[in-house]
mmCIF file of C-alpha atoms in Angstrom:
data_model
loop_
_atom_site.group_PDB
_atom_site.id
_atom_site.type_symbol
_atom_site.label_atom_id
_atom_site.label_comp_id
_atom_site.label_asym_id
_atom_site.label_seq_id
_atom_site.Cartn_x
_atom_site.Cartn_y
_atom_site.Cartn_z
ATOM 1 C CA MET L 1 0.000 0.000 0.000
ATOM 2 C CA LYS L 2 1.345 3.427 -0.944
ATOM 3 C CA GLN L 3 0.276 7.024 -0.580
ATOM 4 C CA VAL L 4 0.588 9.070 -3.762
ATOM 5 C CA ILE L 5 1.194 12.811 -3.418
ATOM 6 C CA VAL L 6 0.793 14.874 -6.582
ATOM 7 C CA VAL L 7 2.212 18.391 -6.786
ATOM 8 C CA ARG L 8 1.518 20.954 -9.474
ATOM 9 C CA ASN L 9 4.371 21.497 -11.881
ATOM 10 C CA ASP L 10 3.335 25.057 -12.736
ATOM 11 C CA VAL L 11 3.661 26.584 -9.258
ATOM 12 C CA LYS L 12 7.098 27.841 -8.275
ATOM 13 C CA MET L 13 7.961 27.044 -4.642
ATOM 14 C CA SER L 14 11.165 26.673 -2.707
ATOM 15 C CA ALA L 15 12.164 23.123 -1.794
ATOM 16 C CA GLY L 16 11.209 23.800 1.833
ATOM 17 C CA LYS L 17 7.749 25.102 0.995
ATOM 18 C CA LEU L 18 7.153 22.218 -1.413
ATOM 19 C CA ALA L 19 8.148 19.727 1.295
ATOM 20 C CA ALA L 20 5.810 21.434 3.783
ATOM 21 C CA GLN L 21 2.903 21.308 1.314
ATOM 22 C CA CYS L 22 3.543 17.599 0.681
ATOM 23 C CA CYS L 23 3.542 16.990 4.439
ATOM 24 C CA HIS L 24 0.263 18.890 4.862
ATOM 25 C CA ALA L 25 -1.348 16.799 2.120
ATOM 26 C CA SER L 26 0.013 13.543 3.551
ATOM 27 C CA VAL L 27 -1.217 14.241 7.076
ATOM 28 C CA SER L 28 -4.606 15.539 5.887
ATOM 29 C CA ALA L 29 -5.222 12.437 3.771
ATOM 30 C CA ALA L 30 -4.116 10.178 6.631
ATOM 31 C CA LEU L 31 -6.513 11.903 9.036
ATOM 32 C CA LYS L 32 -9.393 11.323 6.576
ATOM 33 C CA SER L 33 -8.590 7.605 6.321
ATOM 34 C CA LYS L 34 -10.341 4.812 8.151
ATOM 35 C CA LYS L 35 -8.311 3.550 11.096
ATOM 36 C CA LYS L 36 -7.971 0.067 9.593
ATOM 37 C CA ILE L 37 -6.552 1.415 6.318
ATOM 38 C CA LEU L 38 -4.285 3.856 8.160
ATOM 39 C CA GLY L 39 -2.986 1.020 10.333
ATOM 40 C CA GLU L 40 -2.266 -1.164 7.303
ATOM 41 C CA TRP L 41 -0.430 1.685 5.568
ATOM 42 C CA ALA L 42 1.596 2.431 8.712
ATOM 43 C CA ALA L 43 2.466 -1.248 9.165
ATOM 44 C CA ALA L 44 3.642 -1.392 5.538
ATOM 45 C CA GLY L 45 6.189 1.369 6.174
ATOM 46 C CA GLN L 46 4.144 4.473 5.252
ATOM 47 C CA LYS L 47 5.385 4.364 1.653
ATOM 48 C CA LYS L 48 4.877 7.512 -0.399
ATOM 49 C CA ILE L 49 5.256 8.379 -4.069
ATOM 50 C CA ILE L 50 5.629 12.031 -5.089
ATOM 51 C CA LEU L 51 4.553 12.978 -8.631
ATOM 52 C CA GLN L 52 4.219 16.206 -10.594
ATOM 53 C CA SER L 53 1.284 17.134 -12.824
ATOM 54 C CA SER L 54 -0.616 20.021 -14.301
ATOM 55 C CA LEU L 55 -3.620 21.421 -12.446
ATOM 56 C CA GLN L 56 -5.973 19.790 -14.970
ATOM 57 C CA GLU L 57 -4.359 16.371 -14.506
ATOM 58 C CA MET L 58 -4.561 16.786 -10.741
ATOM 59 C CA LEU L 59 -8.271 17.627 -10.861
ATOM 60 C CA GLU L 60 -8.917 14.616 -13.094
ATOM 61 C CA ALA L 61 -6.980 12.372 -10.707
ATOM 62 C CA LYS L 62 -9.060 13.709 -7.790
ATOM 63 C CA GLN L 63 -12.251 12.817 -9.656
ATOM 64 C CA ARG L 64 -10.956 9.302 -10.359
ATOM 65 C CA CYS L 65 -10.083 8.878 -6.679
ATOM 66 C CA ASP L 66 -13.546 10.039 -5.654
ATOM 67 C CA ARG L 67 -15.226 7.630 -8.098
ATOM 68 C CA ALA L 68 -13.062 4.771 -6.802
ATOM 69 C CA LYS L 69 -13.845 5.791 -3.200
ATOM 70 C CA LEU L 70 -10.156 6.333 -2.456
ATOM 71 C CA VAL L 71 -9.185 8.806 0.231
ATOM 72 C CA SER L 72 -7.895 11.982 -1.379
ATOM 73 C CA PHE L 73 -7.156 15.524 -0.321
ATOM 74 C CA LEU L 74 -6.830 18.541 -2.576
#
């Protein structure tokens, strides 16, 4: 099980601010998760994948997550 964090490739941020935004998204998504799923993810090592995309691609990914009933945070 992995958490995927997608960041916009058109917004200019320092490395520190980008890292902080990724952390905010990670924690927010984790807090929205069911305890069982969160526990499984934690037990599996809290794996994360960081990707870049355009705003449009990100919005489309959010819709796909919602349709699949996956926890997502935008």
